[in-house]
mmCIF file of C-alpha atoms in Angstrom:
data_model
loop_
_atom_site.group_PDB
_atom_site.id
_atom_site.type_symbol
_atom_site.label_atom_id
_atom_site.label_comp_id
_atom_site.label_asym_id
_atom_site.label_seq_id
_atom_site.Cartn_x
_atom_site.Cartn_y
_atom_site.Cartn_z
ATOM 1 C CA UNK A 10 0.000 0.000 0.000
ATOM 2 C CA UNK A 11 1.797 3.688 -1.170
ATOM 3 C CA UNK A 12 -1.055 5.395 0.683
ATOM 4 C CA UNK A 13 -3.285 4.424 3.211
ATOM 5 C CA UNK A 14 -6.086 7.570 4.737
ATOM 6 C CA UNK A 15 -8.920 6.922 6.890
ATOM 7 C CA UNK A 16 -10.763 10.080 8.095
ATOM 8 C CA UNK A 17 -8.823 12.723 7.187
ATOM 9 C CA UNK A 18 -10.023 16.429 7.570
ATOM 10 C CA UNK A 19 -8.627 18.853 4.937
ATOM 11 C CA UNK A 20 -8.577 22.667 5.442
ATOM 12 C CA UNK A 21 -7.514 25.640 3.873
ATOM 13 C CA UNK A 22 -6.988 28.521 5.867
ATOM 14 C CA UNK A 23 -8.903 28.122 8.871
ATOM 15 C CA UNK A 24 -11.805 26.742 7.027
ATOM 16 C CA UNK A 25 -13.135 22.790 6.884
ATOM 17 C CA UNK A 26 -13.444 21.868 3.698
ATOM 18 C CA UNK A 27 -13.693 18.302 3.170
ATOM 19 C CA UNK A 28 -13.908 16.088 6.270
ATOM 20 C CA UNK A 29 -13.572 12.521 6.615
ATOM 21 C CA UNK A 30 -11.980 11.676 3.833
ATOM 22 C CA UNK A 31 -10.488 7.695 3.316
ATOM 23 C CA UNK A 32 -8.665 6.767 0.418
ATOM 24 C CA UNK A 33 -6.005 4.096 -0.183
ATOM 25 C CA UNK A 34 -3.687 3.783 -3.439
ATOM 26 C CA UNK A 35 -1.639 0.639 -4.460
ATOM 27 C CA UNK A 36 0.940 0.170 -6.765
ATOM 28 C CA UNK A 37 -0.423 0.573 -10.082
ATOM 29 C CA UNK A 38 -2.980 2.630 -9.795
ATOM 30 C CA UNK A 39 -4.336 5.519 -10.752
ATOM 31 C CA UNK A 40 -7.227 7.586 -8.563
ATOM 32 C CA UNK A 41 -9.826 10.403 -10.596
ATOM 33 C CA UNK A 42 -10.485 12.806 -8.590
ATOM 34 C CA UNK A 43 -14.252 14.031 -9.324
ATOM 35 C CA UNK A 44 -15.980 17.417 -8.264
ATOM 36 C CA UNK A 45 -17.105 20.719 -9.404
ATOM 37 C CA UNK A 46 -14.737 23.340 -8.878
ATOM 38 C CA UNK A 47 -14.223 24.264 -5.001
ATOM 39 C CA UNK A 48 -15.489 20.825 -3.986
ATOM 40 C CA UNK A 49 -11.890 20.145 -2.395
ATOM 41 C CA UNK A 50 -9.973 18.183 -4.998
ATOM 42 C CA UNK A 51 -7.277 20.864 -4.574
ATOM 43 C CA UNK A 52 -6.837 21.063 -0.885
ATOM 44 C CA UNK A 53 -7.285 17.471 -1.054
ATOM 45 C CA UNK A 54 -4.044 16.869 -2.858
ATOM 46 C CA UNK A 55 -2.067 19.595 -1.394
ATOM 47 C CA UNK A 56 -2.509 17.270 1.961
ATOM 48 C CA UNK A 57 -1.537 14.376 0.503
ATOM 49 C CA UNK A 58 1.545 15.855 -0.672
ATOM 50 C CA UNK A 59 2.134 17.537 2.769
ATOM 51 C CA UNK A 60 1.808 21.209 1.845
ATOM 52 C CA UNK A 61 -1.115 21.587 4.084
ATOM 53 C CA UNK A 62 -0.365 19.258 6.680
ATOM 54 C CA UNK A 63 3.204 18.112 9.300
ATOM 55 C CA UNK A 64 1.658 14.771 10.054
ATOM 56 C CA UNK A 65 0.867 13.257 6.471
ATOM 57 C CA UNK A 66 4.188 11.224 6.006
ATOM 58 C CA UNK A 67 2.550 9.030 8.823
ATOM 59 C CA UNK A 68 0.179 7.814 5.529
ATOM 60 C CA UNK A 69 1.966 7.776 2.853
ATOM 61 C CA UNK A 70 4.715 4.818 2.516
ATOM 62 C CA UNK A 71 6.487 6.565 -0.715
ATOM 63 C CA UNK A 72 7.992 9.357 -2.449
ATOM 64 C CA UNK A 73 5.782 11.891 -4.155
ATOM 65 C CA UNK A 74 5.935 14.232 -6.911
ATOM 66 C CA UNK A 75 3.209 17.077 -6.984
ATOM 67 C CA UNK A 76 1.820 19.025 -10.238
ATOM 68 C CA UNK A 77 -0.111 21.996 -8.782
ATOM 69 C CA UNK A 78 -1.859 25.011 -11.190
ATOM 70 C CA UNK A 79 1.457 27.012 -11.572
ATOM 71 C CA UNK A 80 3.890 25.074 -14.122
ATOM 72 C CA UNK A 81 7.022 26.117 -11.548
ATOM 73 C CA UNK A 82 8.731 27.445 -14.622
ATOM 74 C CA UNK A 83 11.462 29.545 -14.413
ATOM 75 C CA UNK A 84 11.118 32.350 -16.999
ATOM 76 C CA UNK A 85 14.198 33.499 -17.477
ATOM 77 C CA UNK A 86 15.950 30.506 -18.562
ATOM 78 C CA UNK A 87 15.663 28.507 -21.866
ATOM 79 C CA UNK A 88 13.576 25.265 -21.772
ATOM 80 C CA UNK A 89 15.976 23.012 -22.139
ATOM 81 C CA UNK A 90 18.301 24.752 -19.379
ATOM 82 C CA UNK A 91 14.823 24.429 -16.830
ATOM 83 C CA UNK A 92 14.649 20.545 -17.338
ATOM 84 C CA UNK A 93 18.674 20.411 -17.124
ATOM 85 C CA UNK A 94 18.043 22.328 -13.300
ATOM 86 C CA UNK A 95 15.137 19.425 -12.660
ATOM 87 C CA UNK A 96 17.247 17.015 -13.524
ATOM 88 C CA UNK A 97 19.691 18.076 -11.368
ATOM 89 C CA UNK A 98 18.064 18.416 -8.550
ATOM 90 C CA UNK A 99 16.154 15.168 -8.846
ATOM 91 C CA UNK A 100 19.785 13.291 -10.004
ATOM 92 C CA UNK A 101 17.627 12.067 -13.050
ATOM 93 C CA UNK A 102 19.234 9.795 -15.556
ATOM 94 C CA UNK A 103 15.542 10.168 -17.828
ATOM 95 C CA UNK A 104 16.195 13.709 -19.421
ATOM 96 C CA UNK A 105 16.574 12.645 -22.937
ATOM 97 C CA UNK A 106 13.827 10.387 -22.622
ATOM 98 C CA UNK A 107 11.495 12.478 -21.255
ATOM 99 C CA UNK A 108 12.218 15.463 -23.166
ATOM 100 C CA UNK A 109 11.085 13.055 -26.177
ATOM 101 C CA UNK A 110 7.647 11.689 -24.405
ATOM 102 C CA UNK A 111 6.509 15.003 -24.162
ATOM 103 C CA UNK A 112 8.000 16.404 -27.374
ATOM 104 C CA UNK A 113 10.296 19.056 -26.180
ATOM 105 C CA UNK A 114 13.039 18.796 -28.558
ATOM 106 C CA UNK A 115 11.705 21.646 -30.935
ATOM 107 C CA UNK A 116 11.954 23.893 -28.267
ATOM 108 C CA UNK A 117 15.454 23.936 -26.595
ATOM 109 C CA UNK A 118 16.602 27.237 -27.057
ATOM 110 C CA UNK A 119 12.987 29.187 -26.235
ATOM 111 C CA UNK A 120 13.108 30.699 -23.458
ATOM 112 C CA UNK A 121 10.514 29.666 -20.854
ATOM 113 C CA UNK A 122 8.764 33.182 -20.779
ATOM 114 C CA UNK A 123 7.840 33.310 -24.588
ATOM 115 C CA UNK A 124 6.426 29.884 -24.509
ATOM 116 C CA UNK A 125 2.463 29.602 -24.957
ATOM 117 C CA UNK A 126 0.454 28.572 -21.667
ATOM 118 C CA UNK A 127 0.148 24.845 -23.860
ATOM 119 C CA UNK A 128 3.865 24.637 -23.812
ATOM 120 C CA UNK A 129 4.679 26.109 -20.764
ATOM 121 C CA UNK A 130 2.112 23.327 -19.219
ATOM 122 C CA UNK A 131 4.545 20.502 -20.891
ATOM 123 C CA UNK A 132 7.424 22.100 -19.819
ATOM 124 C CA UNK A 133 6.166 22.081 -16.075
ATOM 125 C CA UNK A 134 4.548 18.424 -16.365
ATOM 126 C CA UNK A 135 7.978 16.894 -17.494
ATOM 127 C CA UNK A 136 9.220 17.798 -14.224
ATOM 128 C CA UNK A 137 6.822 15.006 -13.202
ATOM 129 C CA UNK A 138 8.598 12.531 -15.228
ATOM 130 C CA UNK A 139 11.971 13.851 -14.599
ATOM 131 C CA UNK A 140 11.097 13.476 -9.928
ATOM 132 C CA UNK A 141 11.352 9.632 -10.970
ATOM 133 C CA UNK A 142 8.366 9.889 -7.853
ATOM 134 C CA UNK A 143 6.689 6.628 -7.362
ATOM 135 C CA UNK A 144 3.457 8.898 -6.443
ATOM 136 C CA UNK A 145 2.583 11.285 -8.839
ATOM 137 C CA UNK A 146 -0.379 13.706 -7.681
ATOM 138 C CA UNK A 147 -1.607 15.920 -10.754
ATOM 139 C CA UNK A 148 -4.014 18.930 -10.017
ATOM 140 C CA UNK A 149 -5.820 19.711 -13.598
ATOM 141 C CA UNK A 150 -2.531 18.137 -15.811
ATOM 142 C CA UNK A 151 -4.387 19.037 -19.020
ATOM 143 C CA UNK A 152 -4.960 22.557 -18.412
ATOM 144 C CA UNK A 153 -3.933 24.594 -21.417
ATOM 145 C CA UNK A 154 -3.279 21.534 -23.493
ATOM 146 C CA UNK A 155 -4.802 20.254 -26.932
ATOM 147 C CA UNK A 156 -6.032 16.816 -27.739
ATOM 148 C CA UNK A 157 -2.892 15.682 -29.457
ATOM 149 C CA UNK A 158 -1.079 16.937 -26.021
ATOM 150 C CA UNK A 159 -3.495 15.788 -23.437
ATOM 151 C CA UNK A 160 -3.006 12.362 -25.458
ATOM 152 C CA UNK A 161 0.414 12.200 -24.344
ATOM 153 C CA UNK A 162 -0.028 13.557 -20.962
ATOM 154 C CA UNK A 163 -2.298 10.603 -20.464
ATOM 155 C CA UNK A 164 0.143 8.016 -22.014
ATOM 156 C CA UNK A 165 2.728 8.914 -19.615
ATOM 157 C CA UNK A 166 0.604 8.495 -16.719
ATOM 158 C CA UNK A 167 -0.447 4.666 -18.071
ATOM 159 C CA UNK A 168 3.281 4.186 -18.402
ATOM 160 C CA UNK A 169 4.024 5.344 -15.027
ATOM 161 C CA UNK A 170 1.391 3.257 -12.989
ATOM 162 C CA UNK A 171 2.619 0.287 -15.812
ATOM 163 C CA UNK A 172 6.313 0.728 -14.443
ATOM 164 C CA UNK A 173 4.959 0.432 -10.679
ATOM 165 C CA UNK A 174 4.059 3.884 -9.696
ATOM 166 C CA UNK A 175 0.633 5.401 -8.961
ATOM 167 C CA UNK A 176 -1.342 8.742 -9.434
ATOM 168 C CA UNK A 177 -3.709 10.504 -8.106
ATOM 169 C CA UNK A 178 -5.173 13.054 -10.308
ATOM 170 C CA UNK A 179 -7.945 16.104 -10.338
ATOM 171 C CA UNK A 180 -9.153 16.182 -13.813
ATOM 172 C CA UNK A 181 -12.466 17.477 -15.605
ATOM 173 C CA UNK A 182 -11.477 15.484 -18.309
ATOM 174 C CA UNK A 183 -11.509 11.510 -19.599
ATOM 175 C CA UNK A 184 -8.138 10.901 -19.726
ATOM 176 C CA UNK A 185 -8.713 6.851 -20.637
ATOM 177 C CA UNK A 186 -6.498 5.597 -18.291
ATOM 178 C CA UNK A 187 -6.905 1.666 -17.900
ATOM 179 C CA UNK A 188 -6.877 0.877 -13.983
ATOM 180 C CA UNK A 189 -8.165 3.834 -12.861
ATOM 181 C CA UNK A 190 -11.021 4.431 -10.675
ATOM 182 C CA UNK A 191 -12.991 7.469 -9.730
ATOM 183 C CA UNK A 192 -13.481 9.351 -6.376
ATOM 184 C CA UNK A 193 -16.377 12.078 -6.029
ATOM 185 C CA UNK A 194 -15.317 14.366 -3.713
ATOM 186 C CA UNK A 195 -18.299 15.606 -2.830
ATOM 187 C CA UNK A 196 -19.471 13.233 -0.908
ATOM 188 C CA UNK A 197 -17.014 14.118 1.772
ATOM 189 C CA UNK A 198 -18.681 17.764 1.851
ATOM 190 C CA UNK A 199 -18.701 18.616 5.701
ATOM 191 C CA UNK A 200 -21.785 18.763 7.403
ATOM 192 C CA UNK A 201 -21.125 21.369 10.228
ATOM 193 C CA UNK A 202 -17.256 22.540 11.084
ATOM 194 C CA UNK A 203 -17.209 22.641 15.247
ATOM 195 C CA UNK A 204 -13.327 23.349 14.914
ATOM 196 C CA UNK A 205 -13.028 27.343 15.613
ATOM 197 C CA UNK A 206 -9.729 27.400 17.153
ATOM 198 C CA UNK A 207 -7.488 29.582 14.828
ATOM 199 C CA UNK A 208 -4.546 27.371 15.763
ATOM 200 C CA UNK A 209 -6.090 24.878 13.588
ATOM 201 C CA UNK A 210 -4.917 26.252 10.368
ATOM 202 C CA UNK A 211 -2.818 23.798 7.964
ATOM 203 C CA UNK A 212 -4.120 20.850 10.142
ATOM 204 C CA UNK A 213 -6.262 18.062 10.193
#
């Protein structure tokens, strides 16, 4: 099991906004996240990732890679010299591989400022690929992105969970992933919030 949650209460700010949330994710698999916008997916997967929270690494058993709404490009340096930091941070071996998967090659030189929100969105999701993460949590990868693109976004993620990782994704769209299943988040909607202490803020 790479995570294991049993009622977990997710806020942002001081505010409750999902509550009692249990979710577990094997090797292999891939989660959908399902709600309308607001509903939590977000705050949800900031958790998990331990942005929001000091006691998550209790549930998770593995090493995760998060994709939030900003890409996390730097825009002052050329594409190529962005994934060459990544790579170096993460000690990757993948870079040439990677930078083919998500057809990169074309752009090299550009720098990251000039690219369109499409490509800046690729440049930012090979940093997924590049973590070599077993857990890869993706908040709206397809943002920005057109069919041809969100294909290979979605390829990558079936290779990934092939290869033994796992994802856990907000999406609005079908990405056709095969062993996926799909979590509505609304159900997990709090009823009242009797928490008021303001020292409660980024936990659960």
């Amino acid at each position: 099991m790479l995570i294991n949650i049993e009622n977990l209460d997710c806020r942002r700010g001081n505010k409750l906004i999902i509550a009692n949330v249990s979710l577990c994710l094997k090797t292999g698999e891939c989660l959908i996240l399902k709600g309308p916008n607001g509903s939590g997916k977000t705050t949800l997967l900031r958790h998990i990732a331990g942005l929001n929270s000091k006691n998550i690494n209790d549930l998770v058993n593995a090493d995760i890679a998060y994709s939030g709404h900003l890409d996390g490009v730097k825009s002052t340096l050329t594409v190529y010299e962005n994934l060459q930091f990544w790579a170096g941070i993460y000690k990757s071996k993948n870079l040439e591989s990677v930078i083919k998967t998500l057809n990169l090659e074309n752009l090299y030189t550009r720098m990251a400022g000039e690219l369109s929100a499409g490509q800046k969105r690729r440049l930012g999701l090979a940093r997924m690929l590049i973590t070599n993460a077993k857990i890869w949590l993706m908040d709206e990868p397809t943002v920005s992105l057109d069919q041809a693109t969100t294909r290979l976004v979605s390829d990558a993620i079936s290779n990934h969970c092939q290869k033994g990782g796992a994802a856990i994704i907000s999406t609005h769209v079908d990405l056709d992933l095969p062993e996926s299943s799909v979590l509505d988040i609304t159900q997990f909607k709090p009823h009242k919030d009797t928490k008021t202490d303001p020292f409660l803020e980024g936990t659960f």
